[in-house]
């Protein structure tokens, strides 16, 4: 049985709270992570909350990368969802964890779209 | 131990392929799902792929809703990530599954941001 996508749910604890609260830096880190994984960026949306926290998504041709930060807890929830065999979500995983300076993390990879029919090659 | 967020990973099979390939309808369904769950929409980004498939994310004040469709397989991968106690991601779950006319689905709720410290009330 073949999966269409790979989805890493990444929990980052004890990050640098200053970075987590900086919309511009968080956005740059997520975009750089996409590029490090050789994904093609289609669009992105980021938002800073009052009094603190950043949410954002990078839509890639191969699915999406999302982040929500809670600077007051030093925590970030990160989702790295990719499809196709060209790119590796674990490259983005390592990039984000390192650049948010997470001292503790848990990661879980889920397979998405488990099909019992052969998967065509042309779909990213 | 308190969780900051709730994240439903929803796999929709045997959906209406015509809807899955219609960017405008998919976007409207995802926005309506957010509103049905009483979420506050911050922004959204949707994209239609060639030859088929739609990807999109609705960023909400309470996290995000994301979708990727494979009309050729009648399949959609949906993520419903919410935080705060005001809104219920399962309302969005039922709305999306019904409106994409999924005949088969699997759902999994993950807790995100498990903290050992008391969670403040003011953060959405």
PDB file of C-alpha atoms in Angstrom:
ATOM      1  CA  UNK A   1       0.000   0.000   0.000  1.00  0.00           C
ATOM      2  CA  UNK A   2       1.415   3.331  -1.124  1.00  0.00           C
ATOM      3  CA  UNK A   3       1.071   6.658   0.717  1.00  0.00           C
ATOM      4  CA  UNK A   4       0.559   9.916  -1.162  1.00  0.00           C
ATOM      5  CA  UNK A   5       2.088  12.070   1.542  1.00  0.00           C
ATOM      6  CA  UNK A   6       4.381  12.184   4.533  1.00  0.00           C
ATOM      7  CA  UNK A   7       3.453  14.385   7.462  1.00  0.00           C
ATOM      8  CA  UNK A   8       5.779  15.153  10.345  1.00  0.00           C
ATOM      9  CA  UNK A   9       4.167  16.527  13.510  1.00  0.00           C
ATOM     10  CA  UNK A  10       6.935  18.281  15.362  1.00  0.00           C
ATOM     11  CA  UNK A  11       6.707  19.554  18.936  1.00  0.00           C
ATOM     12  CA  UNK A  12       9.474  22.000  19.825  1.00  0.00           C
ATOM     13  CA  UNK A  13      10.023  22.872  23.479  1.00  0.00           C
ATOM     14  CA  UNK A  14      12.429  25.258  25.219  1.00  0.00           C
ATOM     15  CA  UNK A  15      12.976  27.300  22.058  1.00  0.00           C
ATOM     16  CA  UNK A  16      14.357  30.836  21.909  1.00  0.00           C
ATOM     17  CA  UNK A  17      11.269  32.857  22.903  1.00  0.00           C
ATOM     18  CA  UNK A  18      12.539  36.000  21.218  1.00  0.00           C
ATOM     19  CA  UNK A  19      12.713  34.235  17.855  1.00  0.00           C
ATOM     20  CA  UNK A  20       9.279  32.636  18.414  1.00  0.00           C
ATOM     21  CA  UNK A  21       7.766  36.088  18.807  1.00  0.00           C
ATOM     22  CA  UNK A  22       9.442  37.606  15.738  1.00  0.00           C
ATOM     23  CA  UNK A  23       7.146  37.173  12.732  1.00  0.00           C
ATOM     24  CA  UNK A  24       9.809  38.067  10.192  1.00  0.00           C
ATOM     25  CA  UNK A  25      12.349  35.594  11.547  1.00  0.00           C
ATOM     26  CA  UNK A  26       9.827  32.775  11.930  1.00  0.00           C
ATOM     27  CA  UNK A  27       8.638  33.321   8.348  1.00  0.00           C
ATOM     28  CA  UNK A  28      12.209  33.357   7.027  1.00  0.00           C
ATOM     29  CA  UNK A  29      13.081  30.165   8.926  1.00  0.00           C
ATOM     30  CA  UNK A  30      10.021  28.354   7.533  1.00  0.00           C
ATOM     31  CA  UNK A  31      10.762  29.488   3.967  1.00  0.00           C
ATOM     32  CA  UNK A  32      14.426  28.570   4.297  1.00  0.00           C
ATOM     33  CA  UNK A  33      13.386  25.157   5.656  1.00  0.00           C
ATOM     34  CA  UNK A  34      11.214  24.640   2.569  1.00  0.00           C
ATOM     35  CA  UNK A  35      14.111  25.540   0.323  1.00  0.00           C
ATOM     36  CA  UNK A  36      16.547  23.370   2.259  1.00  0.00           C
ATOM     37  CA  UNK A  37      14.183  20.444   1.621  1.00  0.00           C
ATOM     38  CA  UNK A  38      14.123  21.413  -2.093  1.00  0.00           C
ATOM     39  CA  UNK A  39      10.412  22.226  -1.998  1.00  0.00           C
ATOM     40  CA  UNK A  40       8.842  24.746  -4.378  1.00  0.00           C
ATOM     41  CA  UNK A  41       7.199  27.639  -2.510  1.00  0.00           C
ATOM     42  CA  UNK A  42       3.791  28.592  -3.953  1.00  0.00           C
ATOM     43  CA  UNK A  43       2.686  31.148  -1.377  1.00  0.00           C
ATOM     44  CA  UNK A  44       2.864  31.978   2.318  1.00  0.00           C
ATOM     45  CA  UNK A  45       0.793  33.662   5.007  1.00  0.00           C
ATOM     46  CA  UNK A  46       2.105  34.722   8.403  1.00  0.00           C
ATOM     47  CA  UNK A  47       0.451  36.583  11.250  1.00  0.00           C
ATOM     48  CA  UNK A  48       1.631  37.942  14.593  1.00  0.00           C
ATOM     49  CA  UNK A  49      -0.792  37.817  17.480  1.00  0.00           C
ATOM     50  CA  UNK A  50      -1.239  40.302  20.269  1.00  0.00           C
ATOM     51  CA  UNK A  51       0.178  40.034  22.949  1.00  0.00           C
ATOM     52  CA  UNK A  52       2.431  37.281  21.557  1.00  0.00           C
ATOM     53  CA  UNK A  53       2.738  34.381  19.167  1.00  0.00           C
ATOM     54  CA  UNK A  54       3.148  33.843  15.450  1.00  0.00           C
ATOM     55  CA  UNK A  55       1.106  31.637  13.110  1.00  0.00           C
ATOM     56  CA  UNK A  56       2.010  30.925   9.543  1.00  0.00           C
ATOM     57  CA  UNK A  57       1.874  28.564   6.636  1.00  0.00           C
ATOM     58  CA  UNK A  58       4.104  28.087   3.603  1.00  0.00           C
ATOM     59  CA  UNK A  59       2.107  26.436   0.817  1.00  0.00           C
ATOM     60  CA  UNK A  60       4.520  24.412  -1.307  1.00  0.00           C
ATOM     61  CA  UNK A  61       3.885  22.591  -4.575  1.00  0.00           C
ATOM     62  CA  UNK A  62       4.417  19.445  -2.495  1.00  0.00           C
ATOM     63  CA  UNK A  63       1.816  20.329   0.246  1.00  0.00           C
ATOM     64  CA  UNK A  64       2.568  22.674   3.192  1.00  0.00           C
ATOM     65  CA  UNK A  65       4.680  23.663   6.177  1.00  0.00           C
ATOM     66  CA  UNK A  66       2.844  25.241   9.136  1.00  0.00           C
ATOM     67  CA  UNK A  67       3.900  26.747  12.452  1.00  0.00           C
ATOM     68  CA  UNK A  68       2.218  28.129  15.562  1.00  0.00           C
ATOM     69  CA  UNK A  69       4.338  29.583  18.325  1.00  0.00           C
ATOM     70  CA  UNK A  70       3.687  30.235  22.014  1.00  0.00           C
ATOM     71  CA  UNK A  71       6.701  32.353  23.044  1.00  0.00           C
ATOM     72  CA  UNK A  72       5.394  32.512  26.630  1.00  0.00           C
ATOM     73  CA  UNK A  73       5.982  28.741  26.885  1.00  0.00           C
ATOM     74  CA  UNK A  74       8.986  28.538  24.542  1.00  0.00           C
ATOM     75  CA  UNK A  75       6.878  26.151  22.469  1.00  0.00           C
ATOM     76  CA  UNK A  76       6.187  25.773  18.752  1.00  0.00           C
ATOM     77  CA  UNK A  77       3.894  23.322  16.959  1.00  0.00           C
ATOM     78  CA  UNK A  78       5.271  22.586  13.495  1.00  0.00           C
ATOM     79  CA  UNK A  79       3.709  20.550  10.679  1.00  0.00           C
ATOM     80  CA  UNK A  80       5.747  19.434   7.694  1.00  0.00           C
ATOM     81  CA  UNK A  81       3.550  17.807   5.077  1.00  0.00           C
ATOM     82  CA  UNK A  82       5.163  16.784   1.794  1.00  0.00           C
ATOM     83  CA  UNK A  83       4.248  14.575  -1.118  1.00  0.00           C
ATOM     84  CA  UNK A  84       6.299  13.096  -3.895  1.00  0.00           C
ATOM     85  CA  UNK A  85       9.623  11.353  -3.604  1.00  0.00           C
ATOM     86  CA  UNK A  86      11.807  14.295  -4.578  1.00  0.00           C
ATOM     87  CA  UNK A  87      11.852  16.036  -1.217  1.00  0.00           C
ATOM     88  CA  UNK A  88      12.504  14.969   2.325  1.00  0.00           C
ATOM     89  CA  UNK A  89      10.459  16.563   5.154  1.00  0.00           C
ATOM     90  CA  UNK A  90      13.136  15.529   7.664  1.00  0.00           C
ATOM     91  CA  UNK A  91      15.543  18.060   6.153  1.00  0.00           C
ATOM     92  CA  UNK A  92      12.991  20.801   6.939  1.00  0.00           C
ATOM     93  CA  UNK A  93      12.471  19.243  10.391  1.00  0.00           C
ATOM     94  CA  UNK A  94      16.145  19.539  11.327  1.00  0.00           C
ATOM     95  CA  UNK A  95      16.363  23.057   9.889  1.00  0.00           C
ATOM     96  CA  UNK A  96      13.402  24.402  11.904  1.00  0.00           C
ATOM     97  CA  UNK A  97      14.388  22.705  15.169  1.00  0.00           C
ATOM     98  CA  UNK A  98      17.927  24.041  14.918  1.00  0.00           C
ATOM     99  CA  UNK A  99      16.980  27.600  13.961  1.00  0.00           C
ATOM    100  CA  UNK A 100      14.325  27.972  16.664  1.00  0.00           C
ATOM    101  CA  UNK A 101      17.012  26.679  19.070  1.00  0.00           C
ATOM    102  CA  UNK A 102      14.763  23.972  20.505  1.00  0.00           C
ATOM    103  CA  UNK A 103      16.371  22.174  23.432  1.00  0.00           C
ATOM    104  CA  UNK A 104      13.704  19.467  23.512  1.00  0.00           C
ATOM    105  CA  UNK A 105      11.575  17.992  20.759  1.00  0.00           C
ATOM    106  CA  UNK A 106       9.300  15.148  19.837  1.00  0.00           C
ATOM    107  CA  UNK A 107       8.542  14.142  16.245  1.00  0.00           C
ATOM    108  CA  UNK A 108       6.033  11.794  14.709  1.00  0.00           C
ATOM    109  CA  UNK A 109       5.772  10.895  11.027  1.00  0.00           C
ATOM    110  CA  UNK A 110       2.323   9.990   9.727  1.00  0.00           C
ATOM    111  CA  UNK A 111       1.601   8.543   6.307  1.00  0.00           C
ATOM    112  CA  UNK A 112      -1.235  10.397   4.551  1.00  0.00           C
ATOM    113  CA  UNK A 113      -3.429   9.069   1.743  1.00  0.00           C
ATOM    114  CA  UNK A 114      -2.894   5.342   1.983  1.00  0.00           C
ATOM    115  CA  UNK A 115      -4.217   3.948  -1.278  1.00  0.00           C
ATOM    116  CA  UNK A 116      -4.783   0.410  -2.406  1.00  0.00           C
ATOM    117  CA  UNK A 117      -4.406   1.437  -6.078  1.00  0.00           C
ATOM    118  CA  UNK A 118      -1.054   2.171  -7.776  1.00  0.00           C
ATOM    119  CA  UNK A 119       0.009   5.792  -7.335  1.00  0.00           C
ATOM    120  CA  UNK A 120       0.705   7.708 -10.544  1.00  0.00           C
ATOM    121  CA  UNK A 121       4.097   9.350 -10.890  1.00  0.00           C
ATOM    122  CA  UNK A 122       3.079  12.722 -12.295  1.00  0.00           C
ATOM    123  CA  UNK A 123       1.405  14.190  -9.186  1.00  0.00           C
ATOM    124  CA  UNK A 124       3.823  16.130  -6.949  1.00  0.00           C
TER     125      UNK A 124
ATOM    126  CA  UNK B   1      -0.997  17.921  31.833  1.00  0.00           C
ATOM    127  CA  UNK B   2      -2.731  20.447  29.615  1.00  0.00           C
ATOM    128  CA  UNK B   3      -2.572  20.614  25.807  1.00  0.00           C
ATOM    129  CA  UNK B   4      -2.409  23.929  23.977  1.00  0.00           C
ATOM    130  CA  UNK B   5      -3.983  22.626  20.794  1.00  0.00           C
ATOM    131  CA  UNK B   6      -6.149  19.929  19.252  1.00  0.00           C
ATOM    132  CA  UNK B   7      -5.263  18.647  15.814  1.00  0.00           C
ATOM    133  CA  UNK B   8      -7.506  16.376  13.769  1.00  0.00           C
ATOM    134  CA  UNK B   9      -5.869  14.517  10.871  1.00  0.00           C
ATOM    135  CA  UNK B  10      -8.678  13.622   8.548  1.00  0.00           C
ATOM    136  CA  UNK B  11      -8.391  11.245   5.590  1.00  0.00           C
ATOM    137  CA  UNK B  12     -11.305  11.523   3.162  1.00  0.00           C
ATOM    138  CA  UNK B  13     -11.760   8.805   0.542  1.00  0.00           C
ATOM    139  CA  UNK B  14     -14.267   8.354  -2.278  1.00  0.00           C
ATOM    140  CA  UNK B  15     -15.106  12.065  -2.354  1.00  0.00           C
ATOM    141  CA  UNK B  16     -16.767  13.898  -5.240  1.00  0.00           C
ATOM    142  CA  UNK B  17     -13.808  14.328  -7.630  1.00  0.00           C
ATOM    143  CA  UNK B  18     -15.389  17.300  -9.386  1.00  0.00           C
ATOM    144  CA  UNK B  19     -15.574  19.240  -6.131  1.00  0.00           C
ATOM    145  CA  UNK B  20     -12.013  18.205  -5.210  1.00  0.00           C
ATOM    146  CA  UNK B  21     -10.763  19.764  -8.437  1.00  0.00           C
ATOM    147  CA  UNK B  22     -12.679  23.032  -8.052  1.00  0.00           C
ATOM    148  CA  UNK B  23     -10.493  25.551  -6.239  1.00  0.00           C
ATOM    149  CA  UNK B  24     -13.313  27.979  -5.562  1.00  0.00           C
ATOM    150  CA  UNK B  25     -15.594  25.355  -4.037  1.00  0.00           C
ATOM    151  CA  UNK B  26     -12.853  23.771  -1.940  1.00  0.00           C
ATOM    152  CA  UNK B  27     -11.860  27.190  -0.611  1.00  0.00           C
ATOM    153  CA  UNK B  28     -15.466  28.064   0.208  1.00  0.00           C
ATOM    154  CA  UNK B  29     -16.017  24.739   1.995  1.00  0.00           C
ATOM    155  CA  UNK B  30     -12.893  25.235   4.129  1.00  0.00           C
ATOM    156  CA  UNK B  31     -13.875  28.810   5.035  1.00  0.00           C
ATOM    157  CA  UNK B  32     -17.434  27.768   5.819  1.00  0.00           C
ATOM    158  CA  UNK B  33     -16.076  24.934   7.969  1.00  0.00           C
ATOM    159  CA  UNK B  34     -14.003  27.479   9.920  1.00  0.00           C
ATOM    160  CA  UNK B  35     -17.049  29.632  10.445  1.00  0.00           C
ATOM    161  CA  UNK B  36     -19.237  26.660  11.402  1.00  0.00           C
ATOM    162  CA  UNK B  37     -16.677  25.900  14.128  1.00  0.00           C
ATOM    163  CA  UNK B  38     -16.863  29.585  15.222  1.00  0.00           C
ATOM    164  CA  UNK B  39     -13.218  30.186  14.320  1.00  0.00           C
ATOM    165  CA  UNK B  40     -11.953  33.635  13.327  1.00  0.00           C
ATOM    166  CA  UNK B  41     -10.465  33.659   9.822  1.00  0.00           C
ATOM    167  CA  UNK B  42      -7.214  35.651   9.601  1.00  0.00           C
ATOM    168  CA  UNK B  43      -6.211  34.849   6.020  1.00  0.00           C
ATOM    169  CA  UNK B  44      -6.291  32.116   3.412  1.00  0.00           C
ATOM    170  CA  UNK B  45      -4.221  30.850   0.492  1.00  0.00           C
ATOM    171  CA  UNK B  46      -5.465  28.381  -2.123  1.00  0.00           C
ATOM    172  CA  UNK B  47      -3.830  27.049  -5.258  1.00  0.00           C
ATOM    173  CA  UNK B  48      -4.984  24.791  -8.093  1.00  0.00           C
ATOM    174  CA  UNK B  49      -2.431  22.459  -9.597  1.00  0.00           C
ATOM    175  CA  UNK B  50      -2.053  21.368 -13.193  1.00  0.00           C
ATOM    176  CA  UNK B  51      -3.329  18.851 -14.272  1.00  0.00           C
ATOM    177  CA  UNK B  52      -5.422  18.454 -11.112  1.00  0.00           C
ATOM    178  CA  UNK B  53      -5.599  18.978  -7.375  1.00  0.00           C
ATOM    179  CA  UNK B  54      -6.118  21.848  -4.975  1.00  0.00           C
ATOM    180  CA  UNK B  55      -4.028  22.863  -1.968  1.00  0.00           C
ATOM    181  CA  UNK B  56      -5.039  25.466   0.523  1.00  0.00           C
ATOM    182  CA  UNK B  57      -4.841  26.747   4.048  1.00  0.00           C
ATOM    183  CA  UNK B  58      -7.138  28.926   6.126  1.00  0.00           C
ATOM    184  CA  UNK B  59      -5.157  30.601   8.889  1.00  0.00           C
ATOM    185  CA  UNK B  60      -7.482  31.186  11.835  1.00  0.00           C
ATOM    186  CA  UNK B  61      -6.864  33.085  15.055  1.00  0.00           C
ATOM    187  CA  UNK B  62      -7.056  29.645  16.695  1.00  0.00           C
ATOM    188  CA  UNK B  63      -4.408  27.990  14.398  1.00  0.00           C
ATOM    189  CA  UNK B  64      -5.221  26.613  10.896  1.00  0.00           C
ATOM    190  CA  UNK B  65      -7.263  24.399   8.602  1.00  0.00           C
ATOM    191  CA  UNK B  66      -5.436  22.839   5.627  1.00  0.00           C
ATOM    192  CA  UNK B  67      -6.448  20.697   2.694  1.00  0.00           C
ATOM    193  CA  UNK B  68      -4.746  18.892  -0.180  1.00  0.00           C
ATOM    194  CA  UNK B  69      -6.850  17.098  -2.768  1.00  0.00           C
ATOM    195  CA  UNK B  70      -6.108  14.336  -5.272  1.00  0.00           C
ATOM    196  CA  UNK B  71      -9.227  14.308  -7.494  1.00  0.00           C
ATOM    197  CA  UNK B  72      -7.772  11.436  -9.519  1.00  0.00           C
ATOM    198  CA  UNK B  73      -8.048   9.237  -6.414  1.00  0.00           C
ATOM    199  CA  UNK B  74     -11.132  10.895  -4.886  1.00  0.00           C
ATOM    200  CA  UNK B  75      -8.938  11.611  -1.874  1.00  0.00           C
ATOM    201  CA  UNK B  76      -8.383  14.643   0.341  1.00  0.00           C
ATOM    202  CA  UNK B  77      -5.985  15.094   3.265  1.00  0.00           C
ATOM    203  CA  UNK B  78      -7.444  17.564   5.765  1.00  0.00           C
ATOM    204  CA  UNK B  79      -5.864  19.042   8.889  1.00  0.00           C
ATOM    205  CA  UNK B  80      -7.921  20.856  11.468  1.00  0.00           C
ATOM    206  CA  UNK B  81      -5.732  22.426  14.117  1.00  0.00           C
ATOM    207  CA  UNK B  82      -7.403  24.568  16.780  1.00  0.00           C
ATOM    208  CA  UNK B  83      -6.463  26.007  20.117  1.00  0.00           C
ATOM    209  CA  UNK B  84      -8.496  27.449  22.915  1.00  0.00           C
ATOM    210  CA  UNK B  85     -11.647  26.063  24.423  1.00  0.00           C
ATOM    211  CA  UNK B  86     -14.099  28.201  22.499  1.00  0.00           C
ATOM    212  CA  UNK B  87     -14.141  26.237  19.278  1.00  0.00           C
ATOM    213  CA  UNK B  88     -14.555  22.594  18.378  1.00  0.00           C
ATOM    214  CA  UNK B  89     -12.511  21.171  15.456  1.00  0.00           C
ATOM    215  CA  UNK B  90     -14.992  18.283  15.162  1.00  0.00           C
ATOM    216  CA  UNK B  91     -17.641  20.686  13.883  1.00  0.00           C
ATOM    217  CA  UNK B  92     -15.285  21.622  11.028  1.00  0.00           C
ATOM    218  CA  UNK B  93     -14.487  17.920  10.546  1.00  0.00           C
ATOM    219  CA  UNK B  94     -18.127  16.989   9.976  1.00  0.00           C
ATOM    220  CA  UNK B  95     -18.694  20.001   7.725  1.00  0.00           C
ATOM    221  CA  UNK B  96     -15.761  19.222   5.401  1.00  0.00           C
ATOM    222  CA  UNK B  97     -16.455  15.473   5.186  1.00  0.00           C
ATOM    223  CA  UNK B  98     -20.094  16.107   4.336  1.00  0.00           C
ATOM    224  CA  UNK B  99     -19.484  18.819   1.751  1.00  0.00           C
ATOM    225  CA  UNK B 100     -16.750  16.906  -0.085  1.00  0.00           C
ATOM    226  CA  UNK B 101     -19.206  13.964  -0.101  1.00  0.00           C
ATOM    227  CA  UNK B 102     -16.699  11.532   1.371  1.00  0.00           C
ATOM    228  CA  UNK B 103     -18.020   7.993   1.484  1.00  0.00           C
ATOM    229  CA  UNK B 104     -15.148   6.740   3.623  1.00  0.00           C
ATOM    230  CA  UNK B 105     -13.033   8.511   6.204  1.00  0.00           C
ATOM    231  CA  UNK B 106     -10.587   8.016   9.019  1.00  0.00           C
ATOM    232  CA  UNK B 107      -9.907  10.618  11.702  1.00  0.00           C
ATOM    233  CA  UNK B 108      -7.308  10.927  14.388  1.00  0.00           C
ATOM    234  CA  UNK B 109      -7.123  13.617  17.057  1.00  0.00           C
ATOM    235  CA  UNK B 110      -3.680  14.531  18.340  1.00  0.00           C
ATOM    236  CA  UNK B 111      -2.995  16.764  21.322  1.00  0.00           C
ATOM    237  CA  UNK B 112      -0.416  19.430  20.524  1.00  0.00           C
ATOM    238  CA  UNK B 113       1.756  21.318  23.008  1.00  0.00           C
ATOM    239  CA  UNK B 114       1.542  19.170  26.105  1.00  0.00           C
ATOM    240  CA  UNK B 115       2.826  21.352  28.917  1.00  0.00           C
ATOM    241  CA  UNK B 116       3.607  20.556  32.501  1.00  0.00           C
ATOM    242  CA  UNK B 117       3.028  24.180  33.544  1.00  0.00           C
ATOM    243  CA  UNK B 118      -0.425  25.763  33.991  1.00  0.00           C
ATOM    244  CA  UNK B 119      -1.770  27.146  30.689  1.00  0.00           C
ATOM    245  CA  UNK B 120      -2.772  30.814  30.757  1.00  0.00           C
ATOM    246  CA  UNK B 121      -6.300  31.640  29.678  1.00  0.00           C
ATOM    247  CA  UNK B 122      -5.682  34.677  27.480  1.00  0.00           C
ATOM    248  CA  UNK B 123      -3.954  32.906  24.559  1.00  0.00           C
ATOM    249  CA  UNK B 124      -6.326  31.695  21.852  1.00  0.00           C
TER     250      UNK B 124
END
